[in-house]
PDB file of C-alpha atoms in Angstrom:
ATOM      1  CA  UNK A   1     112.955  90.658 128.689  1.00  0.00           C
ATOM      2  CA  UNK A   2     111.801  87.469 126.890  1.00  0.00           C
ATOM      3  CA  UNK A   3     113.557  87.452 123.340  1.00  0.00           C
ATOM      4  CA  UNK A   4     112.207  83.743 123.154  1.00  0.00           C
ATOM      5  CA  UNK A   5     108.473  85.115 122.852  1.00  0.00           C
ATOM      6  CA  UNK A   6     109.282  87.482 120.216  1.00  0.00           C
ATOM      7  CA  UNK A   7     111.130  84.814 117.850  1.00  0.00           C
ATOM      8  CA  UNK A   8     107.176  83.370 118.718  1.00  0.00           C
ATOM      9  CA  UNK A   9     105.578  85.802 117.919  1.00  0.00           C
ATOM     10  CA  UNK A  10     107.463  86.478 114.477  1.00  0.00           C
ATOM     11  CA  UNK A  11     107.537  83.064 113.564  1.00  0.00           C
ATOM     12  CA  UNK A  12     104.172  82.308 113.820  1.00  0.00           C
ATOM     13  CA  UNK A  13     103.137  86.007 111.697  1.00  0.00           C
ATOM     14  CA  UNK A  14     105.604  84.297 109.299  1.00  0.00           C
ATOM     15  CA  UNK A  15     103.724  81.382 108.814  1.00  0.00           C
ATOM     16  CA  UNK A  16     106.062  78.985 109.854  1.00  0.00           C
ATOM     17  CA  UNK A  17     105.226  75.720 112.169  1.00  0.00           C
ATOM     18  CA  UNK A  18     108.301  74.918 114.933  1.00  0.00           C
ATOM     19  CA  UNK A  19     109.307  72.125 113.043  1.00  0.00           C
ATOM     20  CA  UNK A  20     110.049  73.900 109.887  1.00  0.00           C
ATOM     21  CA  UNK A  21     111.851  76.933 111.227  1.00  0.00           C
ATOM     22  CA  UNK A  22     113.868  74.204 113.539  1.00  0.00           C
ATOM     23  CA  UNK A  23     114.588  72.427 110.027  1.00  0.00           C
ATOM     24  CA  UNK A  24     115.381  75.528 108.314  1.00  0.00           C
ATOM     25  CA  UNK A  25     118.207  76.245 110.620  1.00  0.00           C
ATOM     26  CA  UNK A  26     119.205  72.869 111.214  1.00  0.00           C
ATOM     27  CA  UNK A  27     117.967  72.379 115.591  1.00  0.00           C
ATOM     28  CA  UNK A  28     115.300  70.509 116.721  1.00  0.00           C
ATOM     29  CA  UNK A  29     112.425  71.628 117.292  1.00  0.00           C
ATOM     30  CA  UNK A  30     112.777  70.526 120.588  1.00  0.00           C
ATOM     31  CA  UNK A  31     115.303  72.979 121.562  1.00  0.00           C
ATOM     32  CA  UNK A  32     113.816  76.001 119.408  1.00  0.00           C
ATOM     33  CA  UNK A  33     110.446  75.310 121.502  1.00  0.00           C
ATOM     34  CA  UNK A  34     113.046  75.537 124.609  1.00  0.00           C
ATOM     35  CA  UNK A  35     114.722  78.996 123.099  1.00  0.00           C
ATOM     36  CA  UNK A  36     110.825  80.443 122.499  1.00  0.00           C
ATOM     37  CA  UNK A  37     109.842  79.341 125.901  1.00  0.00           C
ATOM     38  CA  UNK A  38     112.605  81.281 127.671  1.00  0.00           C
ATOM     39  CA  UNK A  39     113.808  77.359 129.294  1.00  0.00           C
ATOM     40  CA  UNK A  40     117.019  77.741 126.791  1.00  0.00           C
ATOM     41  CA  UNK A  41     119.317  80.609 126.584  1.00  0.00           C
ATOM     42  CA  UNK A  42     119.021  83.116 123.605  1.00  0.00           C
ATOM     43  CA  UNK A  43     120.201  81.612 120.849  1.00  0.00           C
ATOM     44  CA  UNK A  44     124.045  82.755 119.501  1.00  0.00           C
ATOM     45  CA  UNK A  45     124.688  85.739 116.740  1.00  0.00           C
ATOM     46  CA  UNK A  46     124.765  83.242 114.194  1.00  0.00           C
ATOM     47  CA  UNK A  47     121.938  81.144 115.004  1.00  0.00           C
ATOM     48  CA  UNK A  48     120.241  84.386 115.135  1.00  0.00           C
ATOM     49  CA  UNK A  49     121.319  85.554 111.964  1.00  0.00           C
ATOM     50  CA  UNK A  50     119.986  82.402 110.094  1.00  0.00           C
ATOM     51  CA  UNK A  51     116.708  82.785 111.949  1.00  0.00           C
ATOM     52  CA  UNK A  52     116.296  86.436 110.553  1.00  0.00           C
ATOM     53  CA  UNK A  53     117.318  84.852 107.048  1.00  0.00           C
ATOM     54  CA  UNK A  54     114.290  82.610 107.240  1.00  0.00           C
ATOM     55  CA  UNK A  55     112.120  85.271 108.818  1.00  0.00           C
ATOM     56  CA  UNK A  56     113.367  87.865 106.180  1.00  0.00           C
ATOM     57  CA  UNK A  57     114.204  90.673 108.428  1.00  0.00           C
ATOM     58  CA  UNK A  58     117.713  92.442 109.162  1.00  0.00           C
ATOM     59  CA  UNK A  59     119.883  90.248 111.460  1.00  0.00           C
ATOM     60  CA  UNK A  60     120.866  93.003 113.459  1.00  0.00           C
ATOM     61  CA  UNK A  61     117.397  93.603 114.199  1.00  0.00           C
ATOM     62  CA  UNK A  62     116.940  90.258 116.164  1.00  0.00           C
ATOM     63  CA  UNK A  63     120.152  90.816 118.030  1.00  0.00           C
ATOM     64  CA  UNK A  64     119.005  93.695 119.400  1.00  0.00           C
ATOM     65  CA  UNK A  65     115.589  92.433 120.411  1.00  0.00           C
ATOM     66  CA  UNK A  66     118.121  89.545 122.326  1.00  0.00           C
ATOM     67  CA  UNK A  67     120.783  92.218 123.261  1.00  0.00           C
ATOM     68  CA  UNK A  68     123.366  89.847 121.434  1.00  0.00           C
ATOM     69  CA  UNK A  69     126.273  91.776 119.804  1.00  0.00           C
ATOM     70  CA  UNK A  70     126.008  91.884 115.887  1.00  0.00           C
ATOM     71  CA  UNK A  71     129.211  89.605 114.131  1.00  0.00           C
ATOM     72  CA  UNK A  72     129.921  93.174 112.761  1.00  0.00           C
ATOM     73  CA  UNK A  73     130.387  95.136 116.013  1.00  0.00           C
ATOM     74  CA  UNK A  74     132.016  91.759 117.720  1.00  0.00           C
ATOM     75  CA  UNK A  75     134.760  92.041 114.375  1.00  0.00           C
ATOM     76  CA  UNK A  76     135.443  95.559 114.434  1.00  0.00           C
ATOM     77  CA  UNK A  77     135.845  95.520 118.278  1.00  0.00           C
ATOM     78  CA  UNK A  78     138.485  93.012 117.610  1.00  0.00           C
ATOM     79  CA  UNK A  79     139.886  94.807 114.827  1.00  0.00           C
ATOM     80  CA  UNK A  80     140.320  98.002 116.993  1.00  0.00           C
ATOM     81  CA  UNK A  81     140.766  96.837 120.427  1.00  0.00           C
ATOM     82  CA  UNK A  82     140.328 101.112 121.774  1.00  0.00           C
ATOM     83  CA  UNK A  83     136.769 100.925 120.610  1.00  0.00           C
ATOM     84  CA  UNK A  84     135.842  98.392 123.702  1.00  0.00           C
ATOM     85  CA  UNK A  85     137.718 101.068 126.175  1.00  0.00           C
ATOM     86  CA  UNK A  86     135.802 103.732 124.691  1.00  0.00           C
ATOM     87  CA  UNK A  87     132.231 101.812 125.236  1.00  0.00           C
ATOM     88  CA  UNK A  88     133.287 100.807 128.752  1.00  0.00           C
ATOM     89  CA  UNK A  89     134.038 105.291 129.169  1.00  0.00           C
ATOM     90  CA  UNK A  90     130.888 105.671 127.993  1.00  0.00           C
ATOM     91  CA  UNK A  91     128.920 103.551 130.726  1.00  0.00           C
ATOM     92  CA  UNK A  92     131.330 104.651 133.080  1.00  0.00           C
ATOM     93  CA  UNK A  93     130.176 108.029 132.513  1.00  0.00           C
ATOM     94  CA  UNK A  94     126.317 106.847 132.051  1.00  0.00           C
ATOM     95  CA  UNK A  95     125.604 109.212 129.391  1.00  0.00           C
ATOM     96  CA  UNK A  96     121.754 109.680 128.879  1.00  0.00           C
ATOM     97  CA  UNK A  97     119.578 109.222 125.641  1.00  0.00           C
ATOM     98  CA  UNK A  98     119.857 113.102 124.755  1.00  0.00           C
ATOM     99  CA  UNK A  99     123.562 112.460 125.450  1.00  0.00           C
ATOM    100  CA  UNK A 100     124.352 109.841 123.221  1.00  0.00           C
ATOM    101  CA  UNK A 101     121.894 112.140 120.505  1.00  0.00           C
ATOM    102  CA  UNK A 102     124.524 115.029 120.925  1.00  0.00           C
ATOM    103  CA  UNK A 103     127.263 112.213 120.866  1.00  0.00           C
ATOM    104  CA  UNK A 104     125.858 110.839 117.556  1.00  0.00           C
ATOM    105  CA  UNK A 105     125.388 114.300 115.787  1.00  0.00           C
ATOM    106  CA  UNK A 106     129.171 114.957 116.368  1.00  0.00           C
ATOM    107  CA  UNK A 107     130.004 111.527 114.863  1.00  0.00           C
ATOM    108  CA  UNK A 108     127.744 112.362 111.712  1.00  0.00           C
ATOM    109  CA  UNK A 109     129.472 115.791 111.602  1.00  0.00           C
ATOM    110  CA  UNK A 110     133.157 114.453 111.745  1.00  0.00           C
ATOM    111  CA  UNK A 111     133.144 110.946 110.483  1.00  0.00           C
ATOM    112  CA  UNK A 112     130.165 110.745 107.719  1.00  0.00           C
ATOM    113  CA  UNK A 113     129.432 106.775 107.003  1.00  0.00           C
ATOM    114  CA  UNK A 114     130.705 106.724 104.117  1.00  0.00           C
ATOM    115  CA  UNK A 115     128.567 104.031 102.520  1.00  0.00           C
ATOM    116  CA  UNK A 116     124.672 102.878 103.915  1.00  0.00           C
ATOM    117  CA  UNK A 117     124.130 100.331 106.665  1.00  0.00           C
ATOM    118  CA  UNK A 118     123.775  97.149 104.795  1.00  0.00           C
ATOM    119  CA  UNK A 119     120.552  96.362 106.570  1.00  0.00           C
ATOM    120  CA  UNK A 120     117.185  98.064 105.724  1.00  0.00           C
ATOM    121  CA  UNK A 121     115.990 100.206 108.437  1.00  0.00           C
ATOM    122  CA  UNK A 122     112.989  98.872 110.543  1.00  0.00           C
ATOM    123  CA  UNK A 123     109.625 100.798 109.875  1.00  0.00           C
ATOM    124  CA  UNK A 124     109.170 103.331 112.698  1.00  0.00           C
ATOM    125  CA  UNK A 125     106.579 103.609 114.834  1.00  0.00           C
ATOM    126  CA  UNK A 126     106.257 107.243 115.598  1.00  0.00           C
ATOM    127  CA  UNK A 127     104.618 107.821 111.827  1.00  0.00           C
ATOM    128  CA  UNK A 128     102.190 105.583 111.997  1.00  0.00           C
ATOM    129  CA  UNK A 129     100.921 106.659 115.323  1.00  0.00           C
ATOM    130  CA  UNK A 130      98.727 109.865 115.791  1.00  0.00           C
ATOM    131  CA  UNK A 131      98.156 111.248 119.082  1.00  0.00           C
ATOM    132  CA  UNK A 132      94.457 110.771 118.689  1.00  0.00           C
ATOM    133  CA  UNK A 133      95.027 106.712 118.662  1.00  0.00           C
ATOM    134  CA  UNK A 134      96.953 106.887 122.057  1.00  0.00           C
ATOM    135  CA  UNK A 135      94.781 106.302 124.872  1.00  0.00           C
ATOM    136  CA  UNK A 136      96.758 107.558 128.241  1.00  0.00           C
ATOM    137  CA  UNK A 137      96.402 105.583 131.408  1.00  0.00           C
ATOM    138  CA  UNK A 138      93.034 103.953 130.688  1.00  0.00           C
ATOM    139  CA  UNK A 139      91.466 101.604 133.668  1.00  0.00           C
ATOM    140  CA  UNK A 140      90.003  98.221 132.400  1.00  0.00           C
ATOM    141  CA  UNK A 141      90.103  94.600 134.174  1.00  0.00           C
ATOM    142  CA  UNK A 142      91.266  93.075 130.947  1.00  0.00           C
ATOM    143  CA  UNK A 143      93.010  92.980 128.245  1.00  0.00           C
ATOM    144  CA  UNK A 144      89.982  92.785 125.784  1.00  0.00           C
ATOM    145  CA  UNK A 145      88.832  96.164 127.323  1.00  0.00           C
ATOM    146  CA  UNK A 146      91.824  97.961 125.835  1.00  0.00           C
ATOM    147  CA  UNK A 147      91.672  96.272 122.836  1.00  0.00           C
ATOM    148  CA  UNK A 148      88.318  97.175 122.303  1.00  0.00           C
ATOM    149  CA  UNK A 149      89.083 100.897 122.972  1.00  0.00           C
ATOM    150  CA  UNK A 150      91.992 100.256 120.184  1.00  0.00           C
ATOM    151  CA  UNK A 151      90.061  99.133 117.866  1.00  0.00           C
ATOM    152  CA  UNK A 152      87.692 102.013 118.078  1.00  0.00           C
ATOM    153  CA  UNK A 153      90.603 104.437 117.625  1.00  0.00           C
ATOM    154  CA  UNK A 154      92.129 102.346 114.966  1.00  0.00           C
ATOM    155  CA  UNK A 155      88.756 101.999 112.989  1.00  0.00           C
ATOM    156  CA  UNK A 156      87.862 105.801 113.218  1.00  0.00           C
ATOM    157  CA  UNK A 157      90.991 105.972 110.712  1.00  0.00           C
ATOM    158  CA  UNK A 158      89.828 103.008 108.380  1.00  0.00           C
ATOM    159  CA  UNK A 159      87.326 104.441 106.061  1.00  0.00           C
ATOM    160  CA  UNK A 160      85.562 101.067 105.712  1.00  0.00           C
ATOM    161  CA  UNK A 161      86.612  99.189 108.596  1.00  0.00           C
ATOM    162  CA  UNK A 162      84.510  98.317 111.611  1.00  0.00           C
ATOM    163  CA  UNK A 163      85.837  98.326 115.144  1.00  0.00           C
ATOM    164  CA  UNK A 164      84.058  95.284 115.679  1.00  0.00           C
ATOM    165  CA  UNK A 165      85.943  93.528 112.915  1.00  0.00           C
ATOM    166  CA  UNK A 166      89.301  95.064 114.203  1.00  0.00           C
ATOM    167  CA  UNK A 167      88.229  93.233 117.382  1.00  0.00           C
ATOM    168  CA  UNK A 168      87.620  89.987 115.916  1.00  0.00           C
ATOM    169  CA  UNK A 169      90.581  89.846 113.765  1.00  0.00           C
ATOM    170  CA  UNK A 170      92.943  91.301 117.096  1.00  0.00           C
ATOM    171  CA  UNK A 171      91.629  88.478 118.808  1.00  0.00           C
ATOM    172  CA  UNK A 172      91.560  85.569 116.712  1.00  0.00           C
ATOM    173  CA  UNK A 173      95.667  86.688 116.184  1.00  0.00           C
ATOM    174  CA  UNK A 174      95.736  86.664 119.976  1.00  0.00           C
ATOM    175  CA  UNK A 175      94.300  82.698 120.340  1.00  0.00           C
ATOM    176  CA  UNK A 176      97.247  81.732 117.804  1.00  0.00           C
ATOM    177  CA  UNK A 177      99.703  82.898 119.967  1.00  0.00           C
ATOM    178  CA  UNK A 178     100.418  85.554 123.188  1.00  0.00           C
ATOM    179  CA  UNK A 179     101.221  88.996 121.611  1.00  0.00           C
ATOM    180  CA  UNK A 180     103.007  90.012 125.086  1.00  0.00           C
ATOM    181  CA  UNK A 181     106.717  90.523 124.241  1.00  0.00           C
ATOM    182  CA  UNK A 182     107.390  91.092 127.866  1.00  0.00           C
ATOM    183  CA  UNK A 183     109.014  94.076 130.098  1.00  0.00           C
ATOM    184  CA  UNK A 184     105.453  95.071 130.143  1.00  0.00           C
ATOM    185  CA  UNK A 185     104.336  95.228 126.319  1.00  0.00           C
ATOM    186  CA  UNK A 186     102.009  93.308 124.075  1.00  0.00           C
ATOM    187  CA  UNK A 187     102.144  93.841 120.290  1.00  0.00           C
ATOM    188  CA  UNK A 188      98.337  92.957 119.365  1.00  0.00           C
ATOM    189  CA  UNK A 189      98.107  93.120 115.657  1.00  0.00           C
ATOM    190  CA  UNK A 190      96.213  92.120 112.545  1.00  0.00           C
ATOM    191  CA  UNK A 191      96.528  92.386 109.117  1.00  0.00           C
ATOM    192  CA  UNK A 192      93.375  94.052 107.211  1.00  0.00           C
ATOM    193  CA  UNK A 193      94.040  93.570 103.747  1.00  0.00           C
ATOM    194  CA  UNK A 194      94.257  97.397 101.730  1.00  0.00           C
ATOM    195  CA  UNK A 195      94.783  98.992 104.538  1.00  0.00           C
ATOM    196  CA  UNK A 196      97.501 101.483 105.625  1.00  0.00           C
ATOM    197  CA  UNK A 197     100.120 101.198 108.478  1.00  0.00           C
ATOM    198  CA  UNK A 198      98.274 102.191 111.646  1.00  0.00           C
ATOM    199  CA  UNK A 199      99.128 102.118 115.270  1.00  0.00           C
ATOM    200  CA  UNK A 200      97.622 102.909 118.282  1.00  0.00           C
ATOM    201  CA  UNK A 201      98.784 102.853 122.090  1.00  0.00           C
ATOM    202  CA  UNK A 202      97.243 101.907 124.581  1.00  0.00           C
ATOM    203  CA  UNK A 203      99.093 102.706 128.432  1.00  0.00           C
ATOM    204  CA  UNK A 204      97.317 101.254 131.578  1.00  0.00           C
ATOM    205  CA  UNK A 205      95.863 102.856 134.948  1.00  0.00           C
ATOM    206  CA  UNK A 206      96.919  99.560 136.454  1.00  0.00           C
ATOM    207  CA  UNK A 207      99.263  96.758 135.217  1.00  0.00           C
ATOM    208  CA  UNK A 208      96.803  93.981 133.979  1.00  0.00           C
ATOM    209  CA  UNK A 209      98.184  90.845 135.550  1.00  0.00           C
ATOM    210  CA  UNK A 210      97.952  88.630 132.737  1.00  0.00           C
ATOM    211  CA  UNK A 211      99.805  85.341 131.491  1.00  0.00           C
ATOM    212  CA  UNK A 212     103.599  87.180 130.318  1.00  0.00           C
ATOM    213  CA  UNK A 213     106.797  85.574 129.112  1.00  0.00           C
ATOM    214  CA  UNK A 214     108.771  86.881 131.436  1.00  0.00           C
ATOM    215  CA  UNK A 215     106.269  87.630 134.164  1.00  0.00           C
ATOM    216  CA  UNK A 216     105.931  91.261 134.449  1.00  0.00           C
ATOM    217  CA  UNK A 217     102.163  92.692 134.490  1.00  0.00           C
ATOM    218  CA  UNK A 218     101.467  94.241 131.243  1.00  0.00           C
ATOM    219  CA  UNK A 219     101.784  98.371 131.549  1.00  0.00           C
ATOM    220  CA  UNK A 220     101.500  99.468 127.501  1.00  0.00           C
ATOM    221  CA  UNK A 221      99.548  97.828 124.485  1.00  0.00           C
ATOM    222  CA  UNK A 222     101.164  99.226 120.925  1.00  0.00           C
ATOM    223  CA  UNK A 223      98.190  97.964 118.697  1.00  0.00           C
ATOM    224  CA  UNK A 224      99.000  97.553 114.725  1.00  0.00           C
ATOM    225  CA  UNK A 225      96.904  97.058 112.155  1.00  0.00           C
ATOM    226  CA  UNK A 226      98.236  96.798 108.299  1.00  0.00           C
ATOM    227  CA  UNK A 227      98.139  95.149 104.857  1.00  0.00           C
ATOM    228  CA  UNK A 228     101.654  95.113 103.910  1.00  0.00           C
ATOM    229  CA  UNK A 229     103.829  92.929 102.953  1.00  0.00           C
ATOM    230  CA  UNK A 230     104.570  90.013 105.523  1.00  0.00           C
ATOM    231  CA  UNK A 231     108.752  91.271 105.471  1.00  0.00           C
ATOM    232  CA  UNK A 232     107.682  95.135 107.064  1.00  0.00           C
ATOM    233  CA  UNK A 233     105.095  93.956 109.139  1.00  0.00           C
ATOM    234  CA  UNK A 234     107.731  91.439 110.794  1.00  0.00           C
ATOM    235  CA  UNK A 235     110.146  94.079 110.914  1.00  0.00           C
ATOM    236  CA  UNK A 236     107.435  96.539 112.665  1.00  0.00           C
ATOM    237  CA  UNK A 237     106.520  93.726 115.138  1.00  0.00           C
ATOM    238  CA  UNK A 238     110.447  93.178 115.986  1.00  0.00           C
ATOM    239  CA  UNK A 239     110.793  97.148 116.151  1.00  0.00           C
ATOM    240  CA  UNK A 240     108.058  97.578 118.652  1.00  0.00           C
ATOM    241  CA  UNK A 241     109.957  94.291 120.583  1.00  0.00           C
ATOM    242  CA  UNK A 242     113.260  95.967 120.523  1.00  0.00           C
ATOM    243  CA  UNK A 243     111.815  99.218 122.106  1.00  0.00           C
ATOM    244  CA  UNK A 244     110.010  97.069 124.628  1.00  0.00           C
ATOM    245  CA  UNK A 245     113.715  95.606 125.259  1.00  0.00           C
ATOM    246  CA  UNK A 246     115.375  98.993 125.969  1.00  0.00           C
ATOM    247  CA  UNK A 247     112.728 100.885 128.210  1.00  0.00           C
ATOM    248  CA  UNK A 248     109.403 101.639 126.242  1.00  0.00           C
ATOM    249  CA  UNK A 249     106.794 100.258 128.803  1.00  0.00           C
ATOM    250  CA  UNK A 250     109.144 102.255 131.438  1.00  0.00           C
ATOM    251  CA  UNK A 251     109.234 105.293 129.419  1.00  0.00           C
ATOM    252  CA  UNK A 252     106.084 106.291 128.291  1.00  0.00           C
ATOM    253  CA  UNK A 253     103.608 104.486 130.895  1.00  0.00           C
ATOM    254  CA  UNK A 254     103.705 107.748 133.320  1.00  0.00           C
ATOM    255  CA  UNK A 255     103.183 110.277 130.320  1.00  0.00           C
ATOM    256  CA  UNK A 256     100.282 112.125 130.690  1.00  0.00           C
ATOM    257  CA  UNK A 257      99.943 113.789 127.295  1.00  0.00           C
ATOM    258  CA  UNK A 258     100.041 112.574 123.590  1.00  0.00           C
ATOM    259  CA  UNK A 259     102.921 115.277 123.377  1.00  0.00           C
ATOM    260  CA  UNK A 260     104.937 112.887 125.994  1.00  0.00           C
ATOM    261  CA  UNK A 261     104.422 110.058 124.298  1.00  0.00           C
ATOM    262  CA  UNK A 262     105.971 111.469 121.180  1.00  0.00           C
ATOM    263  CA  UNK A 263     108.906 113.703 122.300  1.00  0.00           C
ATOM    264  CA  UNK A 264     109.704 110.357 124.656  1.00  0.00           C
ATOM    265  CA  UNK A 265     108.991 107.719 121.088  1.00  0.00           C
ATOM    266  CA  UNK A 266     111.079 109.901 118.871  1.00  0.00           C
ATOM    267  CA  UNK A 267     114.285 109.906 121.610  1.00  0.00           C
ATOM    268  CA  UNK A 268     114.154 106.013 121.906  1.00  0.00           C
ATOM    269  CA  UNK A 269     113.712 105.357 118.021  1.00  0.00           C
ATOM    270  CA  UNK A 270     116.696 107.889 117.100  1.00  0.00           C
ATOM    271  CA  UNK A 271     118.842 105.555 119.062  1.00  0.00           C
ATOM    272  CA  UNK A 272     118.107 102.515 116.918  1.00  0.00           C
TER     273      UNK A 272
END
C-alpha cells in the first residue's frame, strides 16, 4: 500500500498546491513531497489528523487509509491495558470478515454505543454502484480502454451526459495527477456538475502494468463520477483508498458475477 499517493490524490481534488498544505500543517514542502512519494514514512496520528483538518474529512478516515492507530484507540488501549490482550486473541485466533460481523452484532447487542461516533461516516460505495456499471474481467492493453468502457456505463445513467465527455473529463483528472492508490486500484474520477453519485467498476482479464505507487500492476478500476460537494467526494475517494488498503483489488478481482462483487463489497464496507 502507498498511503503517500492517496494524501496526492486528495490533496490535489482539494485544490491545494504542496506548498500550501505543507504551510497549513507547518512541514516543508519538501518533506510532504517525500511523505506523497512513498521516500518518507507515513506521517504520525497527529500529523495525520491536521492533514484531514485541512482536507475536511474524518481523521480516522486517513489513519486507516495509512493503517496508523487513531489517538482514540491508542488512549483507550492505555486506559484499559486488557483491551490490547484481547486484540492480540483475536489475531491469534485469525477470525475471518463474517467472524468479526458475528463478533460485532454481539457487541451491538450487549454493549449499545451509547452516544454516535464523533466522525461522520464515509459515503459508501455499494449504493452508488449498480451491477450493470461493473464490468467483470474485461481484456484491454490500457488503461484508457477501461475507462472508455466506464464511461459508457457511467453515461448510460446520466440523462444528458455523453460518454465521450465522461472520457475527457476522466482523463484530463488523470494528467493532474495518477489516480492509482496502489495494491492494485485506481480511483479515476470527475466531477460533472448536477449530477448524482455514480460508480462503476471496472476488474481486469490481465493486470495492466502501468506506472503505480507502490508497484503492483493495476487489477480493479472503481470509476466515480459526481457533483457534490468537494468534503463527500474526498471522503468517497479516501473510502475507496481504505478498501484498496484492506483487500479490495484481492477480493473482488476473481468474482465472476455482479452478485460477487456485491455480497464480497457489502462484507468489507460493514467492517469500516
Amino acid at each position: 500500500m502507498h498511503p503517500g499517493a492517496t494524501l496526492r490524490l486528495l490533496r490535489v481534488d482539494a485544490g491545494l498546491s504542496l506548498r500550501d498544505l505543507a504551510r497549513r500543517i507547518g512541514v516543508s514542502s519538501a518533506y510532504l513531497s517525500r511523505v506523497e512519494n512513498g521516500v518518507d514514512a507515513v506521517p504520525t496520528p497527529e500529523r495525520l489528523a491536521a492533514i484531514a483538518r485541512e482536507l475536511d474529512v474524518p481523521p480516522t478516515l486517513l489513519m486507516d487509509v495509512a493503517h496508523r492507530q487513531s489517538p482514540f484507540v491508542a488512549n483507550y488501549l492505555e486506559e484499559v491495558p486488557g483491551a490490547s490482550a484481547l486484540l492480540v486473541d483475536v489475531a491469534r485466533r485469525r477470525l475471518t470478515s463474517e467472524q468479526l460481523l458475528r463478533v460485532r452484532a454481539f457487541l451491538d447487542a450487549e454493549f449499545p454505543t451509547p452516544a454516535p461516533w464523533p466522525d461522520v461516516p464515509a459515503p459508501a460505495l455499494g449504493p452508488v454502484l449498480t451491477p450493470g456499471r461493473m464490468v467483470l474481467r474485461l481484456t484491454c492493453s490500457a488503461l484508457e480502454d477501461a475507462l472508455d468502457v466506464a464511461a459508457g456505463r457511467l453515461a448510460a445513467d446520466l440523462p444528458g451526459v455523453s460518454a465521450s465527455h465522461l472520457v475527457v473529463e476522466l482523463r484530463r483528472r488523470e494528467a493532474e495527477s495518477s489516480n492509482a492508490v496502489g495494491n492494485g486500484v485506481a480511483v479515476p474520477h470527475a466531477f460533472v456538475e448536477n449530477t448524482p453519485p455514480l460508480a462503476a467498476l471496472v476488474t481486469l482479464a490481465q493486470p495492466l502494468p502501468d506506472e503505480t505507487p507502490d508497484g503492483v500492476p493495476l487489477r480493479l478500476l472503481v470509476v466515480l463520477v459526481d457533483g457534490e460537494q468537494r468534503t463527500h467526494r474526498l471522503m468517497r475517494l479516501a473510502h475507496v483508498a481504505r478498501l484498496a488498503s484492506h483487500g479490495l483489488a484481492e477480493r473482488l478481482s476473481d468474482a465472476e458475477q455482479p452478485s460477487q462483487v456485491q455480497s464480497r463489497l457489502a462484507e468489507l464496507e460493514s467492517l469500516r
